[in-house]
């Protein structure tokens, strides 16, 4: 089958590889669509700290945001999965440590990550091997585009959930990437008065089209006593910005990851009695995200920039791919399409 693999730092190729075979407790999925995110870009560009932390070595097959159809079952798998449209959990715990047994498998020290950790082959291929335990069924109301955006959406859902947003809460979202913009949608759905801070004009325009009540540059956001601030950028200075912006006694949520250490003064947290939450992944929010996409309260599709082929994956990862559908931040890849 065809697959896109990073063969060295900053360079990938479409290669022919053996298709996966489902072992006990596993399935093979025909991949429909795959999303590309900042994590993929940092792996592609050879972020040495991330590669070491994630125990990755070349060649690397990316792809942790995906949708598809189950076409092969391994021993012991429920036959009802065959032929179902699905997405899945990126993070696979060991299954027997204290964290896994207490429902925190995404924090397991020995976990695997589809397309992102310990070289589990990702979805940038025609077929994908997935453990049954990771599967999530997609209802008819959720199409393949939305299915490929469940994983980032689940990160956003968990950030909004951690923020404790109630009807009337004032919410400031920092960042106009996919996580920030979907978080803004979830915060609106929760009844919040939502504002977005960003530095990208297109991202701010998309935020306004999604129904936020205000968009701002970092140097112009109003001195509102924000009940919740969700930091979803890759800037090392914005976590400190979030702590300064949030009201005393309220909540700051950190989901963005900067390439260098962030600058945070813990005295601000103490003196303002701020509750701080960190969000690593979407594992615990997948079902709620699928439900929100299905009922229409949240729709990630306005964020799609284009759908391209495996041959164009490197252009996406290097920022050269054109936005043929809209100015949004999310590129999708269709492994079944071939450039001629």
Coordinates of C-alpha atoms in Angstrom, one line a residue:
X1 CA 0.0 0.0 0.0
X2 CA 1.0 3.7 -0.3
X3 CA 2.1 5.6 2.7
X4 CA 3.8 8.9 3.5
X5 CA 6.8 8.6 5.7
X6 CA 9.4 11.0 7.1
X7 CA 12.7 9.5 6.1
X8 CA 14.9 12.2 7.6
X9 CA 14.6 15.5 9.3
X10 CA 12.5 17.8 7.1
X11 CA 12.0 15.3 4.3
X12 CA 9.2 12.8 3.6
X13 CA 8.3 10.5 0.7
X14 CA 5.4 8.4 -0.5
X15 CA 6.6 4.8 -0.3
X16 CA 5.2 1.4 -0.9
X17 CA 4.9 -0.6 2.3
X18 CA 3.3 -3.9 3.4
X19 CA -0.3 -3.4 4.6
X20 CA -1.0 -4.1 8.3
X21 CA -2.5 -7.3 9.5
X22 CA -4.8 -7.3 12.4
X23 CA -3.5 -9.3 15.4
X24 CA -5.5 -10.3 18.5
X25 CA -7.6 -7.4 19.7
X26 CA -6.8 -5.2 16.7
X27 CA -8.5 -4.1 13.5
X28 CA -7.4 -2.7 10.2
X29 CA -9.1 0.5 8.9
X30 CA -9.4 1.8 5.4
X31 CA -8.4 5.4 6.0
X32 CA -10.8 8.1 4.6
X33 CA -9.2 11.3 5.8
X34 CA -6.3 12.4 8.0
X35 CA -5.8 15.8 9.7
X36 CA -2.4 17.5 10.1
X37 CA -1.6 19.5 13.2
X38 CA 1.3 21.3 14.9
X39 CA 2.5 18.2 16.6
X40 CA 3.0 16.6 13.1
X41 CA 4.9 19.7 12.0
X42 CA 7.2 19.6 15.0
X43 CA 8.0 15.9 14.4
X44 CA 8.6 16.6 10.7
X45 CA 11.0 19.5 11.3
X46 CA 12.9 17.3 13.7
X47 CA 12.2 18.8 17.1
X48 CA 14.9 16.8 19.0
X49 CA 13.3 17.2 22.4
X50 CA 9.9 15.9 21.1
X51 CA 11.5 13.0 19.2
X52 CA 13.4 11.9 22.3
X53 CA 10.4 12.3 24.6
X54 CA 8.2 10.4 22.2
X55 CA 10.8 7.7 21.5
X56 CA 10.6 8.2 17.7
X57 CA 13.2 7.2 15.1
X58 CA 13.2 7.5 11.3
X59 CA 11.3 6.5 9.3
X60 CA 8.2 7.9 11.0
X61 CA 4.7 7.6 9.7
X62 CA 2.5 10.5 10.9
X63 CA -1.3 10.6 11.3
X64 CA -3.2 10.7 14.6
X65 CA -6.3 12.6 13.5
X66 CA -8.3 10.3 11.2
X67 CA -11.5 8.7 10.0
X68 CA -12.1 5.5 8.1
X69 CA -14.0 2.2 7.9
X70 CA -13.1 -1.1 9.6
X71 CA -12.2 -3.7 7.0
X72 CA -10.4 -6.5 8.9
X73 CA -10.8 -7.9 12.4
X74 CA -8.2 -9.7 14.5
X75 CA -8.9 -12.6 16.9
X76 CA -11.3 -11.7 19.7
X77 CA -12.7 -8.5 18.2
X78 CA -16.4 -7.8 18.3
X79 CA -17.7 -8.7 14.8
X80 CA -20.1 -5.7 14.9
X81 CA -17.1 -3.4 14.1
X82 CA -16.7 -4.8 10.6
X83 CA -17.8 -2.3 8.0
X84 CA -18.4 0.5 10.6
X85 CA -17.2 4.0 10.1
X86 CA -14.9 5.0 12.9
X87 CA -12.3 7.3 14.4
X88 CA -10.1 6.4 17.3
X89 CA -8.1 7.3 20.4
X90 CA -4.5 8.4 19.6
X91 CA -3.1 7.2 22.9
X92 CA -2.8 3.6 23.9
X93 CA -1.9 2.8 27.5
X94 CA -0.1 -0.3 28.7
X95 CA -3.4 -1.4 30.3
X96 CA -2.0 -2.6 33.7
X97 CA -0.3 0.3 35.4
X98 CA -2.1 2.4 38.1
X99 CA -2.8 5.2 35.7
X100 CA -4.4 3.0 33.1
X101 CA -6.4 1.2 35.7
X102 CA -7.7 4.5 37.1
X103 CA -8.9 5.8 33.7
X104 CA -5.7 7.8 32.9
X105 CA -4.3 5.7 30.1
X106 CA -3.3 8.8 28.2
X107 CA -0.8 9.6 31.0
X108 CA 0.7 6.1 31.1
X109 CA 4.5 6.3 31.2
X110 CA 4.7 3.4 28.7
X111 CA 1.9 4.4 26.3
X112 CA 2.0 4.2 22.6
X113 CA 0.7 7.0 20.3
X114 CA -0.7 6.3 16.9
X115 CA 1.5 8.3 14.5
X116 CA 3.2 10.3 17.4
X117 CA 4.9 8.0 19.8
X118 CA 7.1 4.8 19.8
X119 CA 6.7 4.5 16.0
X120 CA 3.2 3.1 15.9
X121 CA 2.5 3.7 12.2
X122 CA 0.0 6.6 11.7
X123 CA -2.9 7.1 9.3
X124 CA -0.9 8.8 6.5
X125 CA -1.4 5.5 4.5
X126 CA -4.2 3.7 2.8
X127 CA -4.7 1.4 5.8
X128 CA -4.2 1.8 9.6
X129 CA -3.8 -0.8 12.4
X130 CA -5.8 0.2 15.5
X131 CA -6.5 -1.6 18.8
X132 CA -10.2 -2.3 19.2
X133 CA -10.2 -0.5 22.6
X134 CA -9.3 2.7 20.8
X135 CA -12.2 2.7 18.3
X136 CA -15.0 5.1 18.4
X137 CA -18.0 4.7 16.1
X138 CA -19.1 7.6 13.9
X139 CA -22.9 8.1 13.5
X140 CA -24.3 9.0 10.1
X141 CA -24.7 12.6 11.2
X142 CA -20.8 12.9 11.5
X143 CA -19.2 12.8 8.1
X144 CA -15.6 11.8 7.3
X145 CA -14.3 15.4 7.5
X146 CA -15.7 15.8 11.0
X147 CA -14.5 12.3 11.9
X148 CA -11.0 13.3 11.1
X149 CA -11.3 16.3 13.4
X150 CA -12.7 14.5 16.4
X151 CA -9.3 14.1 18.0
X152 CA -8.4 17.9 18.0
X153 CA -12.0 18.6 18.9
X154 CA -11.7 16.4 21.9
X155 CA -8.7 18.4 23.1
X156 CA -10.8 21.5 22.8
X157 CA -13.7 19.9 24.6
X158 CA -11.5 18.9 27.5
X159 CA -10.1 22.4 27.7
X160 CA -13.5 23.9 27.9
X161 CA -14.7 21.3 30.4
X162 CA -11.7 22.1 32.6
X163 CA -12.5 25.8 32.4
X164 CA -15.9 25.1 34.1
X165 CA -17.8 27.4 31.8
X166 CA -21.4 28.2 32.8
X167 CA -24.0 30.3 31.0
X168 CA -22.8 33.9 31.2
X169 CA -19.2 33.1 32.0
X170 CA -16.7 35.4 30.3
X171 CA -14.2 33.4 28.4
X172 CA -11.0 34.4 26.6
X173 CA -9.4 32.0 24.1
X174 CA -5.8 32.6 23.2
X175 CA -4.9 31.3 19.7
X176 CA -6.7 30.9 16.4
X177 CA -5.4 27.4 15.4
X178 CA -7.8 24.5 15.2
X179 CA -7.7 23.8 19.0
X180 CA -8.4 27.4 19.9
X181 CA -11.2 27.9 17.3
X182 CA -13.0 24.6 18.2
X183 CA -12.6 25.5 21.9
X184 CA -14.3 28.8 21.1
X185 CA -17.2 26.8 19.6
X186 CA -17.5 24.5 22.6
X187 CA -17.4 27.6 25.0
X188 CA -20.2 29.2 23.0
X189 CA -22.2 26.0 23.2
X190 CA -21.7 26.0 27.0
X191 CA -23.3 29.5 27.1
X192 CA -20.1 31.5 27.6
X193 CA -19.5 35.1 26.4
X194 CA -16.5 34.2 24.3
X195 CA -13.7 36.4 23.0
X196 CA -10.6 35.3 21.0
X197 CA -7.1 36.8 21.0
X198 CA -4.8 36.1 17.9
X199 CA -2.2 37.5 15.6
X200 CA -3.6 36.0 12.3
X201 CA -6.2 38.1 10.5
X202 CA -7.7 35.1 8.8
X203 CA -8.0 33.2 12.1
X204 CA -9.7 36.2 13.7
X205 CA -12.1 36.5 10.8
X206 CA -13.0 32.8 11.2
X207 CA -13.5 33.3 14.9
X208 CA -16.0 36.1 14.2
X209 CA -17.8 33.9 11.7
X210 CA -18.2 31.2 14.4
X211 CA -20.1 33.7 16.6
X212 CA -17.6 34.9 19.2
X213 CA -18.4 38.2 20.7
X214 CA -15.0 39.8 20.3
X215 CA -11.7 39.3 18.6
X216 CA -8.5 41.1 19.7
X217 CA -4.8 41.5 19.1
X218 CA -2.7 40.6 22.2
X219 CA -2.0 44.3 22.9
X220 CA -5.6 45.4 22.6
X221 CA -7.8 42.9 24.5
X222 CA -10.1 44.6 27.0
X223 CA -9.5 44.6 30.7
X224 CA -12.5 42.3 31.3
X225 CA -12.4 40.2 34.5
X226 CA -12.3 36.9 32.6
X227 CA -13.8 33.9 34.3
X228 CA -11.8 31.5 32.2
X229 CA -8.8 31.9 29.9
X230 CA -7.8 29.0 27.6
X231 CA -4.3 29.2 26.3
X232 CA -4.0 27.4 23.0
X233 CA -1.0 28.9 21.3
X234 CA 2.6 27.8 20.7
X235 CA 4.1 31.0 22.2
X236 CA 6.2 30.8 25.4
X237 CA 5.0 34.2 26.6
X238 CA 1.3 33.5 26.3
X239 CA 0.9 31.3 29.4
X240 CA 2.0 34.3 31.5
X241 CA -0.4 36.5 29.5
X242 CA -3.2 34.1 30.4
X243 CA -2.4 34.3 34.1
X244 CA -2.4 38.1 34.0
X245 CA -5.7 38.2 32.1
X246 CA -7.8 35.8 34.2
X247 CA -9.8 37.2 37.1
X248 CA -8.7 36.4 40.7
X249 CA -10.1 33.1 41.9
X250 CA -10.9 31.9 38.4
X251 CA -9.5 29.3 36.0
X252 CA -6.7 29.2 33.4
X253 CA -6.4 26.2 31.1
X254 CA -3.1 25.5 29.3
X255 CA -3.3 23.3 26.2
X256 CA -0.8 25.0 23.9
X257 CA 2.8 23.7 23.8
X258 CA 5.6 26.0 23.0
X259 CA 8.9 24.8 21.5
X260 CA 10.8 26.4 24.3
X261 CA 10.0 26.7 28.0
X262 CA 7.2 29.1 28.9
X263 CA 7.7 32.0 31.3
X264 CA 5.3 31.7 34.2
X265 CA 5.5 33.5 37.5
X266 CA 4.0 31.2 40.2
X267 CA 3.5 34.2 42.5
X268 CA 0.7 35.3 40.1
X269 CA -1.1 32.0 40.6
X270 CA -0.7 32.3 44.4
X271 CA -1.6 35.9 44.8
X272 CA -4.7 35.6 42.6
X273 CA -5.6 32.1 43.7
X274 CA -5.9 30.9 40.2
X275 CA -6.9 27.3 39.4
X276 CA -4.6 26.0 36.6
X277 CA -5.4 23.0 34.5
X278 CA -3.1 21.4 31.9
X279 CA -4.6 19.3 29.1
X280 CA -2.4 16.7 27.3
X281 CA -4.8 15.0 24.9
X282 CA -8.3 14.3 23.8
X283 CA -8.7 10.7 24.9
X284 CA -11.3 11.4 27.6
X285 CA -13.3 13.8 25.4
X286 CA -13.8 11.7 22.2
X287 CA -17.4 10.6 22.9
X288 CA -18.6 14.0 23.9
X289 CA -17.0 15.6 20.9
X290 CA -18.7 13.1 18.5
X291 CA -22.0 13.8 20.2
X292 CA -21.5 17.6 19.8
X293 CA -20.6 17.2 16.1
X294 CA -23.6 14.9 15.6
X295 CA -26.1 17.4 17.1
X296 CA -24.6 20.3 15.3
X297 CA -23.7 22.4 18.4
X298 CA -20.1 22.3 17.2
X299 CA -18.9 22.1 13.6
X300 CA -15.2 22.0 12.8
X301 CA -15.6 22.0 9.0
X302 CA -15.3 25.8 8.6
X303 CA -11.7 25.4 9.7
X304 CA -10.7 23.2 6.7
X305 CA -8.2 24.8 4.3
X306 CA -8.0 22.1 1.7
X307 CA -8.1 18.3 1.2
X308 CA -4.9 17.0 -0.6
X309 CA -3.2 13.8 -1.5
X310 CA -0.3 11.9 0.1
X311 CA 2.0 13.4 -2.5
X312 CA 1.2 16.9 -1.1
X313 CA 1.7 16.0 2.5
X314 CA 5.2 17.5 2.6
X315 CA 3.8 20.8 1.2
X316 CA 1.3 20.8 4.1
X317 CA 4.0 20.1 6.6
X318 CA 6.3 22.9 5.2
X319 CA 3.5 25.4 4.9
X320 CA 3.6 25.5 1.1
X321 CA 0.2 23.9 0.4
X322 CA -2.4 26.3 -1.0
X323 CA -5.7 27.1 0.8
X324 CA -8.1 25.9 -1.9
X325 CA -11.2 25.8 0.3
X326 CA -10.8 28.5 2.8
X327 CA -8.4 30.4 5.0
X328 CA -8.7 27.9 7.9
X329 CA -5.8 26.3 9.7
X330 CA -6.7 22.6 9.1
X331 CA -5.4 20.6 6.1
X332 CA -6.9 17.1 5.5
X333 CA -5.2 14.4 3.5
X334 CA -7.1 11.7 1.5
X335 CA -4.7 8.7 1.1
X336 CA -7.0 7.2 -1.6
X337 CA -6.4 10.1 -4.0
X338 CA -3.4 10.0 -6.3
X339 CA -1.7 12.9 -8.0
X340 CA -1.4 12.2 -11.7

